[in-house]
């Protein structure tokens, strides 16, 4: 059984992966950053160029590591998780893809290490927050979780910028969404259940997107009558996306859809991540509502200015890895985000970033 967690390979050195590698190095891990084309410039950890589609190369590298963190597109993660499972090492990723997670849950049943997908922002941090709210009630009747990764200064009818993986965004907008409604587990269409939300007086719209709940429906079925996850955007966005994907039939051309959207709305540096979670229920016989509402903006991390989506995503998985290293989370089997204590998360060196 893998018990130590000192050496970790970070796969995919884009903005999020590179920052995660830097944060892990700063936290005392022996980091190896791996990508098909290694980034240029001096880095404080080892970097390797590796074809991650070559399973023999992957297995040889994993044999030298205690853990692996995949910051790659979700389509690659099942094969990488299987290689980590076979090597007996810990596995972490940021996926929101439901079939990928289900495959990893099956692997975890025979794993010697910890299998921990869904460790980013949503799913990930939002599930930790939601579980903390639910635990505050004697009887919780609902938990509503919303996250929005947005440009601070939106333009155009979409009011958006693709600071996150276009493949991931398209996946979230088109795949069915799991919810608990009136005590029943259901699947509903994405980009539906549109509602208005106000944060600091600013109007946003929220609508269903796939994958954000992680495994919460498994955990809370029969315990919480209503649970759902939605993405938040500026008003009018969901109407434009429904037109693009459904009236123009771009749902049948997912890769091309992602390319078009990124070309139209490229990433920005001045972004904001809104987190809005609210739960209702009874405490000592009285009906109450508890909320966690934050707006995270770019900050200086590890000597550089980082976008909000980069540091909130990378910071979440690094804090979880710190918790595993410090013995505050299991080191074998499958990790549910809702089993992580929010106070423990915020007490970690990297998790403390979220206490801003």
CSV table of C-alpha atoms in Angstrom, one decimal:
chain,number,residue,atom,x,y,z
A,1,UNK,CA,0.0,0.0,0.0
A,2,UNK,CA,1.2,3.5,-0.8
A,3,UNK,CA,1.5,5.5,2.4
A,4,UNK,CA,4.1,8.2,1.7
A,5,UNK,CA,3.4,11.1,-0.5
A,6,UNK,CA,6.6,12.9,-1.3
A,7,UNK,CA,7.2,12.6,-5.1
A,8,UNK,CA,4.5,13.7,-7.4
A,9,UNK,CA,4.3,14.0,-11.2
A,10,UNK,CA,2.1,16.9,-12.6
A,11,UNK,CA,0.8,16.1,-16.1
A,12,UNK,CA,0.0,19.0,-18.3
A,13,UNK,CA,1.8,22.3,-17.8
A,14,UNK,CA,-0.7,24.9,-18.9
A,15,UNK,CA,-1.7,27.7,-16.6
A,16,UNK,CA,-3.4,25.5,-14.1
A,17,UNK,CA,-0.9,22.6,-14.2
A,18,UNK,CA,2.1,24.9,-14.0
A,19,UNK,CA,0.7,26.7,-11.1
A,20,UNK,CA,-0.2,23.5,-9.3
A,21,UNK,CA,3.4,22.2,-9.8
A,22,UNK,CA,4.8,25.5,-8.4
A,23,UNK,CA,2.5,25.3,-5.4
A,24,UNK,CA,3.3,21.7,-4.7
A,25,UNK,CA,7.0,22.5,-4.9
A,26,UNK,CA,6.5,25.4,-2.5
A,27,UNK,CA,4.7,23.1,-0.1
A,28,UNK,CA,7.7,20.7,0.0
A,29,UNK,CA,6.9,18.0,-2.5
A,30,UNK,CA,9.5,16.7,-5.0
A,31,UNK,CA,7.7,17.7,-8.2
A,32,UNK,CA,8.3,16.5,-11.8
A,33,UNK,CA,6.4,18.5,-14.4
A,34,UNK,CA,5.5,16.6,-17.5
A,35,UNK,CA,4.2,17.7,-20.8
A,36,UNK,CA,4.6,16.8,-24.5
A,37,UNK,CA,6.4,20.1,-25.0
A,38,UNK,CA,8.2,21.2,-21.8
A,39,UNK,CA,7.7,25.0,-21.0
A,40,UNK,CA,10.8,27.2,-21.6
A,41,UNK,CA,12.4,29.2,-18.8
A,42,UNK,CA,13.8,28.3,-15.4
A,43,UNK,CA,11.5,26.4,-13.1
A,44,UNK,CA,12.3,25.3,-9.5
A,45,UNK,CA,11.4,21.7,-10.2
A,46,UNK,CA,12.3,19.0,-12.7
A,47,UNK,CA,10.6,19.1,-16.1
A,48,UNK,CA,10.3,16.3,-18.6
A,49,UNK,CA,9.0,16.0,-22.2
A,50,UNK,CA,6.9,12.9,-22.5
A,51,UNK,CA,4.3,11.6,-24.9
A,52,UNK,CA,1.5,10.9,-22.5
A,53,UNK,CA,-0.3,8.8,-25.2
A,54,UNK,CA,2.6,6.3,-25.0
A,55,UNK,CA,1.4,4.1,-22.2
A,56,UNK,CA,4.9,2.4,-21.8
A,57,UNK,CA,6.5,5.8,-21.2
A,58,UNK,CA,3.8,6.7,-18.8
A,59,UNK,CA,4.1,3.4,-16.8
A,60,UNK,CA,7.9,3.8,-16.6
A,61,UNK,CA,7.5,7.3,-15.2
A,62,UNK,CA,4.8,6.4,-12.7
A,63,UNK,CA,7.0,3.6,-11.3
A,64,UNK,CA,9.3,6.4,-9.9
A,65,UNK,CA,6.5,8.5,-8.3
A,66,UNK,CA,4.3,8.4,-5.2
A,67,UNK,CA,1.4,10.2,-6.9
A,68,UNK,CA,0.3,11.8,-10.1
A,69,UNK,CA,-1.8,14.9,-10.7
A,70,UNK,CA,-3.5,15.1,-14.1
A,71,UNK,CA,-4.2,18.6,-15.4
A,72,UNK,CA,-5.0,17.3,-18.8
A,73,UNK,CA,-8.2,17.2,-20.8
A,74,UNK,CA,-10.7,14.8,-19.3
A,75,UNK,CA,-10.6,12.4,-22.4
A,76,UNK,CA,-7.1,11.3,-21.3
A,77,UNK,CA,-7.7,10.7,-17.7
A,78,UNK,CA,-9.2,7.1,-17.6
A,79,UNK,CA,-6.0,5.7,-19.2
A,80,UNK,CA,-3.8,7.7,-16.8
A,81,UNK,CA,-5.8,6.7,-13.8
A,82,UNK,CA,-5.5,3.1,-14.8
A,83,UNK,CA,-1.8,3.4,-15.1
A,84,UNK,CA,-1.6,5.0,-11.6
A,85,UNK,CA,-3.8,2.3,-10.2
A,86,UNK,CA,-1.6,-0.4,-11.7
A,87,UNK,CA,1.5,1.3,-10.3
A,88,UNK,CA,0.0,1.4,-6.9
A,89,UNK,CA,0.3,5.2,-6.5
A,90,UNK,CA,-2.1,8.0,-5.6
A,91,UNK,CA,-4.1,9.6,-8.4
A,92,UNK,CA,-5.6,13.1,-8.5
A,93,UNK,CA,-7.3,15.1,-11.3
A,94,UNK,CA,-9.6,18.0,-12.0
A,95,UNK,CA,-12.2,16.3,-14.2
A,96,UNK,CA,-15.9,17.3,-14.3
A,97,UNK,CA,-16.7,14.4,-16.6
A,98,UNK,CA,-19.2,12.0,-15.0
A,99,UNK,CA,-18.3,8.8,-17.0
A,100,UNK,CA,-14.6,9.4,-16.3
A,101,UNK,CA,-15.3,9.6,-12.6
A,102,UNK,CA,-17.5,6.5,-12.6
A,103,UNK,CA,-14.6,4.6,-14.3
A,104,UNK,CA,-12.2,5.8,-11.6
A,105,UNK,CA,-14.7,4.8,-8.8
A,106,UNK,CA,-14.6,1.2,-10.2
A,107,UNK,CA,-10.7,1.3,-10.2
A,108,UNK,CA,-10.7,2.5,-6.6
A,109,UNK,CA,-12.2,-0.7,-5.4
A,110,UNK,CA,-8.9,-2.5,-6.0
A,111,UNK,CA,-6.5,0.4,-5.6
A,112,UNK,CA,-3.5,0.4,-3.3
A,113,UNK,CA,-3.4,4.1,-3.4
A,114,UNK,CA,-5.9,6.9,-3.2
A,115,UNK,CA,-8.0,7.6,-6.3
A,116,UNK,CA,-9.2,11.3,-6.1
A,117,UNK,CA,-10.7,12.8,-9.3
A,118,UNK,CA,-12.8,16.0,-9.2
A,119,UNK,CA,-10.4,18.0,-7.1
A,120,UNK,CA,-10.7,21.4,-8.8
A,121,UNK,CA,-13.2,24.2,-8.2
A,122,UNK,CA,-16.5,22.6,-9.4
A,123,UNK,CA,-16.5,19.7,-8.7
A,124,UNK,CA,-14.1,20.1,-5.8
A,125,UNK,CA,-14.1,23.1,-3.6
A,126,UNK,CA,-17.8,23.8,-4.1
A,127,UNK,CA,-18.6,20.3,-2.8
A,128,UNK,CA,-16.4,20.9,0.3
A,129,UNK,CA,-18.3,24.1,1.0
A,130,UNK,CA,-21.7,22.5,0.3
A,131,UNK,CA,-21.0,19.6,2.7
A,132,UNK,CA,-19.9,22.1,5.4
A,133,UNK,CA,-23.2,23.9,5.1
A,134,UNK,CA,-25.3,20.7,5.2
A,135,UNK,CA,-23.5,19.6,8.3
A,136,UNK,CA,-24.6,22.8,10.2
A,137,UNK,CA,-28.2,21.6,10.2
A,138,UNK,CA,-30.0,19.1,12.3
A,139,UNK,CA,-32.2,18.5,9.2
A,140,UNK,CA,-31.2,20.0,5.8
A,141,UNK,CA,-33.9,20.3,3.2
A,142,UNK,CA,-31.9,21.9,0.4
A,143,UNK,CA,-28.4,22.8,-0.7
A,144,UNK,CA,-27.9,24.9,-3.8
A,145,UNK,CA,-24.3,25.3,-5.2
A,146,UNK,CA,-23.4,27.8,-7.9
A,147,UNK,CA,-20.0,28.8,-9.4
A,148,UNK,CA,-19.2,31.4,-12.1
A,149,UNK,CA,-15.8,31.9,-13.7
A,150,UNK,CA,-16.3,35.2,-15.6
A,151,UNK,CA,-14.5,38.2,-17.1
A,152,UNK,CA,-14.6,41.2,-14.9
A,153,UNK,CA,-15.3,43.4,-17.9
A,154,UNK,CA,-17.6,41.5,-20.2
A,155,UNK,CA,-18.3,42.4,-23.8
A,156,UNK,CA,-20.8,41.3,-26.4
A,157,UNK,CA,-24.0,39.3,-26.0
A,158,UNK,CA,-22.3,36.3,-24.5
A,159,UNK,CA,-20.5,38.3,-21.8
A,160,UNK,CA,-17.9,35.6,-21.4
A,161,UNK,CA,-14.3,34.6,-21.9
A,162,UNK,CA,-13.0,31.1,-22.2
A,163,UNK,CA,-10.4,31.0,-19.4
A,164,UNK,CA,-11.1,27.4,-18.8
A,165,UNK,CA,-10.8,24.3,-21.1
A,166,UNK,CA,-13.2,24.7,-24.1
A,167,UNK,CA,-13.7,20.9,-24.1
A,168,UNK,CA,-14.7,21.0,-20.5
A,169,UNK,CA,-17.1,24.0,-21.0
A,170,UNK,CA,-18.8,22.3,-24.0
A,171,UNK,CA,-19.1,19.1,-22.0
A,172,UNK,CA,-20.7,20.9,-19.1
A,173,UNK,CA,-23.2,22.7,-21.4
A,174,UNK,CA,-24.4,19.6,-23.3
A,175,UNK,CA,-24.3,16.6,-20.9
A,176,UNK,CA,-27.2,15.8,-18.6
A,177,UNK,CA,-27.0,17.0,-15.0
A,178,UNK,CA,-27.6,14.9,-11.9
A,179,UNK,CA,-29.8,16.5,-9.1
A,180,UNK,CA,-31.9,15.5,-6.1
A,181,UNK,CA,-35.4,17.0,-6.4
A,182,UNK,CA,-38.0,16.4,-3.7
A,183,UNK,CA,-36.1,13.4,-2.5
A,184,UNK,CA,-35.7,11.7,-5.9
A,185,UNK,CA,-32.5,11.4,-7.9
A,186,UNK,CA,-33.0,12.7,-11.4
A,187,UNK,CA,-31.1,13.6,-14.6
A,188,UNK,CA,-32.1,16.9,-16.1
A,189,UNK,CA,-31.0,18.8,-19.2
A,190,UNK,CA,-28.1,21.2,-19.1
A,191,UNK,CA,-28.7,24.9,-19.6
A,192,UNK,CA,-32.1,24.7,-18.0
A,193,UNK,CA,-33.7,25.7,-14.6
A,194,UNK,CA,-32.6,29.3,-15.2
A,195,UNK,CA,-32.7,31.6,-12.2
A,196,UNK,CA,-31.5,35.1,-11.2
A,197,UNK,CA,-28.9,35.4,-8.5
A,198,UNK,CA,-27.5,38.7,-7.0
A,199,UNK,CA,-24.1,39.0,-5.5
A,200,UNK,CA,-23.2,42.4,-4.0
A,201,UNK,CA,-26.2,43.8,-5.9
A,202,UNK,CA,-25.0,42.5,-9.3
A,203,UNK,CA,-27.4,40.4,-11.2
A,204,UNK,CA,-26.2,37.1,-12.6
A,205,UNK,CA,-28.1,34.1,-14.1
A,206,UNK,CA,-27.6,30.5,-13.1
A,207,UNK,CA,-28.5,27.4,-15.0
A,208,UNK,CA,-27.8,23.7,-14.8
A,209,UNK,CA,-24.5,22.3,-16.0
A,210,UNK,CA,-23.1,18.8,-15.9
A,211,UNK,CA,-20.6,17.4,-13.4
A,212,UNK,CA,-20.4,20.1,-10.7
A,213,UNK,CA,-21.9,18.0,-7.9
A,214,UNK,CA,-19.4,15.2,-8.1
A,215,UNK,CA,-20.6,12.3,-5.9
A,216,UNK,CA,-22.9,14.4,-3.7
A,217,UNK,CA,-26.1,12.8,-5.0
A,218,UNK,CA,-24.7,9.4,-3.9
A,219,UNK,CA,-23.8,10.7,-0.5
A,220,UNK,CA,-27.0,12.7,0.3
A,221,UNK,CA,-29.8,10.7,-1.4
A,222,UNK,CA,-32.3,10.1,1.4
A,223,UNK,CA,-30.7,12.7,3.6
A,224,UNK,CA,-31.2,16.0,1.8
A,225,UNK,CA,-34.4,16.5,-0.3
A,226,UNK,CA,-33.0,19.0,-2.8
A,227,UNK,CA,-29.5,19.3,-4.2
A,228,UNK,CA,-28.4,20.9,-7.4
A,229,UNK,CA,-25.5,22.6,-9.1
A,230,UNK,CA,-25.6,25.5,-11.6
A,231,UNK,CA,-23.1,27.7,-13.4
A,232,UNK,CA,-23.4,31.5,-13.1
A,233,UNK,CA,-23.0,33.8,-16.0
A,234,UNK,CA,-23.9,37.4,-16.9
A,235,UNK,CA,-27.6,37.8,-18.0
A,236,UNK,CA,-28.3,36.7,-21.5
A,237,UNK,CA,-25.5,34.1,-21.8
A,238,UNK,CA,-27.6,31.0,-21.6
A,239,UNK,CA,-30.0,32.2,-24.3
A,240,UNK,CA,-27.0,32.7,-26.7
A,241,UNK,CA,-25.6,29.3,-25.8
A,242,UNK,CA,-28.9,27.5,-26.4
A,243,UNK,CA,-29.1,29.2,-29.8
A,244,UNK,CA,-25.5,28.3,-30.7
A,245,UNK,CA,-25.7,24.6,-29.6
A,246,UNK,CA,-29.3,23.7,-30.3
A,247,UNK,CA,-30.7,25.9,-33.0
A,248,UNK,CA,-27.4,25.9,-35.0
A,249,UNK,CA,-26.9,22.2,-34.1
A,250,UNK,CA,-23.3,22.8,-32.9
A,251,UNK,CA,-24.1,20.2,-30.3
A,252,UNK,CA,-23.3,17.7,-33.0
A,253,UNK,CA,-19.8,19.3,-33.6
A,254,UNK,CA,-18.4,19.6,-30.1
A,255,UNK,CA,-14.7,20.1,-31.0
A,256,UNK,CA,-15.5,22.7,-33.6
A,257,UNK,CA,-17.9,24.4,-31.2
A,258,UNK,CA,-15.1,24.8,-28.7
A,259,UNK,CA,-12.7,26.2,-31.4
A,260,UNK,CA,-15.3,28.7,-32.5
A,261,UNK,CA,-16.1,29.9,-29.0
A,262,UNK,CA,-12.5,30.4,-27.9
A,263,UNK,CA,-11.7,32.3,-31.2
A,264,UNK,CA,-14.7,34.5,-30.4
A,265,UNK,CA,-14.1,35.0,-26.7
A,266,UNK,CA,-10.4,34.3,-25.9
A,267,UNK,CA,-9.0,34.2,-22.3
A,268,UNK,CA,-8.6,37.4,-20.3
A,269,UNK,CA,-6.3,38.2,-17.4
A,270,UNK,CA,-8.9,40.2,-15.4
A,271,UNK,CA,-11.3,37.5,-14.3
A,272,UNK,CA,-13.4,36.8,-11.3
A,273,UNK,CA,-14.7,33.5,-9.8
A,274,UNK,CA,-17.9,33.7,-7.8
A,275,UNK,CA,-18.9,31.0,-5.4
A,276,UNK,CA,-22.4,31.0,-4.0
A,277,UNK,CA,-23.6,28.1,-1.9
A,278,UNK,CA,-26.8,28.2,0.2
A,279,UNK,CA,-28.5,25.6,2.4
A,280,UNK,CA,-31.8,25.6,4.3
A,281,UNK,CA,-33.0,23.4,7.1
A,282,UNK,CA,-33.7,23.3,10.8
A,283,UNK,CA,-31.4,23.9,13.7
A,284,UNK,CA,-32.9,23.3,17.2
A,285,UNK,CA,-36.4,23.2,15.6
A,286,UNK,CA,-36.0,26.6,13.8
A,287,UNK,CA,-35.9,27.0,10.0
A,288,UNK,CA,-32.7,28.8,9.0
A,289,UNK,CA,-30.6,29.5,5.9
A,290,UNK,CA,-26.8,29.5,5.8
A,291,UNK,CA,-24.7,30.9,2.9
A,292,UNK,CA,-21.2,30.9,1.7
A,293,UNK,CA,-20.7,33.7,-0.9
A,294,UNK,CA,-17.3,34.8,-2.2
A,295,UNK,CA,-15.8,36.7,-5.1
A,296,UNK,CA,-12.2,35.6,-5.9
A,297,UNK,CA,-10.0,37.8,-8.2
A,298,UNK,CA,-6.5,37.5,-9.5
A,299,UNK,CA,-3.8,37.5,-6.8
A,300,UNK,CA,-0.1,37.2,-6.6
A,301,UNK,CA,0.8,33.5,-6.0
A,302,UNK,CA,4.4,32.1,-6.0
A,303,UNK,CA,5.8,35.4,-7.3
A,304,UNK,CA,3.4,35.9,-10.2
A,305,UNK,CA,0.0,37.4,-10.8
A,306,UNK,CA,-2.5,34.5,-11.4
A,307,UNK,CA,-6.0,34.6,-12.8
A,308,UNK,CA,-8.8,33.8,-10.5
A,309,UNK,CA,-9.7,30.6,-12.3
A,310,UNK,CA,-6.1,29.4,-12.3
A,311,UNK,CA,-5.4,29.8,-8.6
A,312,UNK,CA,-8.8,28.7,-7.4
A,313,UNK,CA,-8.5,25.5,-9.4
A,314,UNK,CA,-4.9,24.7,-8.8
A,315,UNK,CA,-5.1,25.7,-5.2
A,316,UNK,CA,-8.0,23.4,-4.5
A,317,UNK,CA,-6.2,20.2,-5.7
A,318,UNK,CA,-2.9,21.2,-4.0
A,319,UNK,CA,-4.7,21.8,-0.7
A,320,UNK,CA,-6.2,18.3,-0.9
A,321,UNK,CA,-2.9,16.7,-1.7
A,322,UNK,CA,-1.4,18.5,1.3
A,323,UNK,CA,-4.2,17.0,3.4
A,324,UNK,CA,-3.4,13.5,2.2
A,325,UNK,CA,0.3,14.0,2.8
A,326,UNK,CA,-0.4,15.2,6.4
A,327,UNK,CA,-2.6,12.1,7.2
A,328,UNK,CA,-5.8,14.1,7.4
A,329,UNK,CA,-7.5,12.2,4.6
A,330,UNK,CA,-7.4,8.5,3.6
A,331,UNK,CA,-4.5,7.1,1.6
A,332,UNK,CA,-6.4,4.4,-0.2
A,333,UNK,CA,-9.7,3.9,-2.1
A,334,UNK,CA,-11.9,6.7,-3.5
A,335,UNK,CA,-12.0,10.2,-2.1
A,336,UNK,CA,-15.3,12.1,-2.1
A,337,UNK,CA,-15.0,15.8,-1.9
A,338,UNK,CA,-17.8,16.0,0.6
A,339,UNK,CA,-15.7,14.0,3.0
A,340,UNK,CA,-13.2,16.8,3.3
A,341,UNK,CA,-13.6,19.2,6.2
A,342,UNK,CA,-13.7,22.8,5.2
A,343,UNK,CA,-11.8,24.0,8.3
A,344,UNK,CA,-9.0,21.4,7.5
A,345,UNK,CA,-8.9,22.5,3.9
A,346,UNK,CA,-8.6,26.2,4.8
A,347,UNK,CA,-5.9,25.4,7.4
A,348,UNK,CA,-3.6,24.0,4.7
A,349,UNK,CA,-0.8,26.3,3.4
A,350,UNK,CA,-2.5,26.4,0.0
A,351,UNK,CA,-6.0,26.2,1.2
A,352,UNK,CA,-5.5,29.4,3.2
A,353,UNK,CA,-5.7,31.3,-0.1
A,354,UNK,CA,-9.5,30.7,-0.1
A,355,UNK,CA,-9.8,32.4,3.3
A,356,UNK,CA,-9.3,35.9,1.7
